[in-house]
GROMACS .gro file of C-alpha atoms in nm:
model
  187
    1ARG     CA    1  13.193   8.044   1.061
    2ASN     CA    2  12.932   8.294   1.114
    3VAL     CA    3  12.582   8.210   1.035
    4PRO     CA    4  12.552   8.451   0.731
    5GLY     CA    5  12.878   8.331   0.574
    6LEU     CA    6  12.751   7.969   0.615
    7TRP     CA    7  12.420   8.031   0.456
    8GLN     CA    8  12.550   8.233   0.178
    9GLY     CA    9  12.844   7.978   0.092
   10GLY     CA   10  12.607   7.689   0.134
   11PHE     CA   11  12.316   7.832  -0.096
   12MET     CA   12  12.427   7.840  -0.450
   13GLY     CA   13  12.776   7.967  -0.383
   14GLU     CA   14  12.840   8.299  -0.170
   15LYS     CA   15  12.793   8.559  -0.458
   16LEU     CA   16  12.463   8.407  -0.582
   17GLY     CA   17  12.350   8.315  -0.238
   18ALA     CA   18  12.404   8.678  -0.146
   19TRP     CA   19  12.208   8.799  -0.435
   20VAL     CA   20  11.920   8.570  -0.382
   21TRP     CA   21  11.880   8.680  -0.018
   22GLU     CA   22  11.911   9.030  -0.122
   23ALA     CA   23  11.625   8.987  -0.377
   24ILE     CA   24  11.433   8.843  -0.118
   25SER     CA   25  11.515   9.111   0.135
   26PHE     CA   26  11.405   9.370  -0.135
   27LEU     CA   27  11.041   9.245  -0.128
   28ALA     CA   28  11.005   9.407   0.205
   29ASP     CA   29  11.171   9.729   0.125
   30GLY     CA   30  10.950  10.038   0.208
   31PHE     CA   31  11.048  10.185  -0.114
   32CYS     CA   32  10.922   9.893  -0.300
   33TRP     CA   33  10.581   9.871  -0.110
   34PHE     CA   34  10.511  10.253  -0.145
   35LEU     CA   35  10.534  10.183  -0.534
   36ILE     CA   36  10.344   9.858  -0.549
   37VAL     CA   37  10.033   9.947  -0.336
   38PRO     CA   38   9.938  10.252  -0.589
   39VAL     CA   39  10.058  10.066  -0.888
   40TYR     CA   40   9.870   9.756  -0.807
   41THR     CA   41   9.551   9.933  -0.719
   42LEU     CA   42   9.546  10.152  -1.011
   43ALA     CA   43   9.631   9.863  -1.262
   44LYS     CA   44   9.340   9.657  -1.106
   45HIS     CA   45   9.074   9.929  -1.103
   46ARG     CA   46   9.188  10.169  -1.348
   47LYS     CA   47   9.060  10.462  -1.167
   48LEU     CA   48   9.220  10.704  -0.918
   49ASP     CA   49   8.973  10.698  -0.661
   50ALA     CA   50   9.043  10.305  -0.615
   51LEU     CA   51   9.322  10.413  -0.400
   52LEU     CA   52   9.043  10.481  -0.123
   53LEU     CA   53   8.909  10.147  -0.143
   54PRO     CA   54   8.959   9.998   0.225
   55ASP     CA   55   9.204   9.727   0.109
   56SER     CA   56   9.421   9.987  -0.046
   57LEU     CA   57   9.384  10.211   0.242
   58LEU     CA   58   9.482   9.953   0.503
   59LEU     CA   59   9.805   9.852   0.297
   60ALA     CA   60   9.901  10.233   0.285
   61ALA     CA   61   9.796  10.284   0.639
   62THR     CA   62  10.022   9.992   0.744
   63LEU     CA   63  10.314  10.145   0.558
   64VAL     CA   64  10.261  10.491   0.700
   65VAL     CA   65  10.213  10.363   1.064
   66ASP     CA   66  10.532  10.154   1.052
   67ILE     CA   67  10.755  10.447   0.997
   68PRO     CA   68  10.731  10.630   1.298
   69ILE     CA   69  10.718  10.315   1.527
   70ILE     CA   70  11.040  10.163   1.370
   71VAL     CA   71  11.227  10.505   1.366
   72GLY     CA   72  11.138  10.570   1.736
   73LEU     CA   73  11.240  10.230   1.860
   74LYS     CA   74  11.574  10.239   1.657
   75GLN     CA   75  11.642  10.559   1.805
   76LEU     CA   76  11.550  10.457   2.145
   77PHE     CA   77  11.758  10.141   2.140
   78LYS     CA   78  12.048  10.226   1.905
   79ARG     CA   79  12.166   9.864   1.871
   80ARG     CA   80  12.471   9.812   1.644
   81ARG     CA   81  12.421   9.587   1.348
   82PRO     CA   82  12.591   9.238   1.374
   83PRO     CA   83  12.954   9.229   1.297
   84ALA     CA   84  12.898   9.046   0.963
   85HIS     CA   85  12.700   9.328   0.848
   86LYS     CA   86  12.875   9.558   0.580
   87HIS     CA   87  12.769   9.921   0.610
   88ASP     CA   88  12.716  10.122   0.300
   89MET     CA   89  12.521  10.449   0.204
   90ARG     CA   90  12.180  10.243   0.223
   91PHE     CA   91  12.222  10.255   0.599
   92VAL     CA   92  12.195  10.611   0.723
   93GLY     CA   93  12.027  10.786   1.023
   94VAL     CA   94  11.840  10.542   1.228
   95ASP     CA   95  11.866  10.272   0.979
   96LYS     CA   96  12.234  10.217   1.085
   97PHE     CA   97  12.078  10.055   1.389
   98SER     CA   98  11.969   9.722   1.403
   99PHE     CA   99  11.686   9.674   1.661
  100PRO     CA  100  11.435   9.613   1.583
  101SER     CA  101  11.422   9.494   1.219
  102GLY     CA  102  11.227   9.745   1.013
  103HIS     CA  103  11.193   9.493   0.719
  104ALA     CA  104  11.048   9.259   0.986
  105THR     CA  105  10.802   9.502   1.128
  106ARG     CA  106  10.692   9.612   0.778
  107CYS     CA  107  10.681   9.269   0.661
  108TRP     CA  108  10.472   9.110   0.905
  109ALA     CA  109  10.244   9.411   0.955
  110LEU     CA  110  10.183   9.362   0.581
  111VAL     CA  111  10.137   8.984   0.627
  112ALA     CA  112   9.891   9.054   0.894
  113ALA     CA  113   9.713   9.329   0.665
  114LEU     CA  114   9.701   9.090   0.338
  115CYS     CA  115   9.579   8.778   0.560
  116PHE     CA  116   9.299   8.976   0.729
  117VAL     CA  117   9.193   9.116   0.388
  118ALA     CA  118   9.221   8.747   0.247
  119THR     CA  119   8.985   8.615   0.514
  120HIS     CA  120   8.761   8.894   0.587
  121GLY     CA  121   8.740   9.069   0.241
  122THR     CA  122   8.544   9.414   0.235
  123ARG     CA  123   8.194   9.500   0.165
  124GLY     CA  124   8.272   9.479  -0.196
  125GLY     CA  125   8.422   9.135  -0.153
  126LEU     CA  126   8.778   8.993  -0.185
  127PRO     CA  127   9.042   9.174  -0.381
  128GLU     CA  128   9.086   8.968  -0.723
  129GLY     CA  129   9.358   8.714  -0.663
  130LEU     CA  130   9.339   8.733  -0.279
  131THR     CA  131   9.188   8.448  -0.121
  132PRO     CA  132   9.162   8.266   0.218
  133ASP     CA  133   9.394   7.993   0.051
  134SER     CA  134   9.659   8.263  -0.023
  135THR     CA  135   9.732   8.318   0.333
  136SER     CA  136   9.995   8.033   0.341
  137LEU     CA  137  10.194   8.189   0.061
  138ILE     CA  138  10.170   8.546   0.250
  139VAL     CA  139  10.318   8.376   0.573
  140GLY     CA  140  10.580   8.206   0.355
  141TRP     CA  141  10.677   8.545   0.216
  142GLY     CA  142  10.707   8.695   0.574
  143CYS     CA  143  10.924   8.384   0.671
  144ALA     CA  144  11.141   8.422   0.375
  145VAL     CA  145  11.207   8.801   0.428
  146SER     CA  146  11.264   8.727   0.785
  147VAL     CA  147  11.540   8.451   0.730
  148SER     CA  148  11.702   8.665   0.470
  149ARG     CA  149  11.770   8.951   0.696
  150ILE     CA  150  11.950   8.730   0.922
  151ALA     CA  151  12.120   8.547   0.621
  152LEU     CA  152  12.243   8.874   0.502
  153GLY     CA  153  12.402   8.962   0.844
  154ARG     CA  154  12.188   9.274   0.884
  155HIS     CA  155  12.017   9.151   1.192
  156PHE     CA  156  12.034   8.944   1.521
  157VAL     CA  157  11.752   8.678   1.523
  158SER     CA  158  11.609   8.875   1.819
  159ASP     CA  159  11.597   9.186   1.600
  160VAL     CA  160  11.369   9.009   1.343
  161LEU     CA  161  11.157   8.838   1.604
  162VAL     CA  162  11.072   9.141   1.782
  163GLY     CA  163  11.009   9.319   1.461
  164ALA     CA  164  10.760   9.053   1.353
  165MET     CA  165  10.592   9.094   1.687
  166ILE     CA  166  10.569   9.463   1.659
  167GLY     CA  167  10.436   9.443   1.311
  168CYS     CA  168  10.158   9.183   1.390
  169VAL     CA  169  10.057   9.325   1.742
  170ALA     CA  170  10.112   9.713   1.704
  171THR     CA  171  10.164   9.832   1.367
  172PHE     CA  172   9.869   9.612   1.199
  173PRO     CA  173   9.614   9.686   1.467
  174ILE     CA  174   9.670  10.057   1.466
  175ALA     CA  175   9.659  10.056   1.074
  176LEU     CA  176   9.314   9.866   1.092
  177ALA     CA  177   9.176  10.084   1.345
  178LEU     CA  178   9.263  10.405   1.142
  179THR     CA  179   9.146  10.231   0.811
  180THR     CA  180   8.826  10.130   0.969
  181LYS     CA  181   8.764  10.474   1.106
  182VAL     CA  182   8.834  10.652   0.757
  183SER     CA  183   8.634  10.401   0.560
  184GLY     CA  184   8.320  10.399   0.778
  185GLY     CA  185   8.389  10.023   0.902
  186ALA     CA  186   8.432   9.862   0.571
  187TRP     CA  187   8.519   9.516   0.724
   0.00000   0.00000   0.00000
């Protein structure tokens, strides 16, 4: 059997297992995060200008920087998705390609950004609920999302591993540099 079939069938049955992996994967969808960042920031600070705080800017910049990187690389490599992948209307344009995993680049860039904020804070202190102790949970989330992309048959292992590296060593540093410039060196 292929790996996705084995993982899905062996984890609470095939349909429930696939649903669990889909839910975990959704936690790194770009659409999801473009909603989470402003909603979290506004709920926490209850004012619109809070979107300009360094931690919010860093998360937003990470999402924005990820888009051209992933689109460019997918267009450059045009690697087909694994045979276990089921194509549907969610996979159009460059998203029909597999390499690198956009979920992995986005997820691991966000992992790096959240861990950075959790360990460095800003001039105003750490965001509420985000502490250095929370980094293990953040990294665990990144690992779970990465495994979900393979378990669902959407990506080859190499797509996810390279995507994670791109997120950590390219997307996050670029977003951090932009945020630092815009916020006047808040770190």
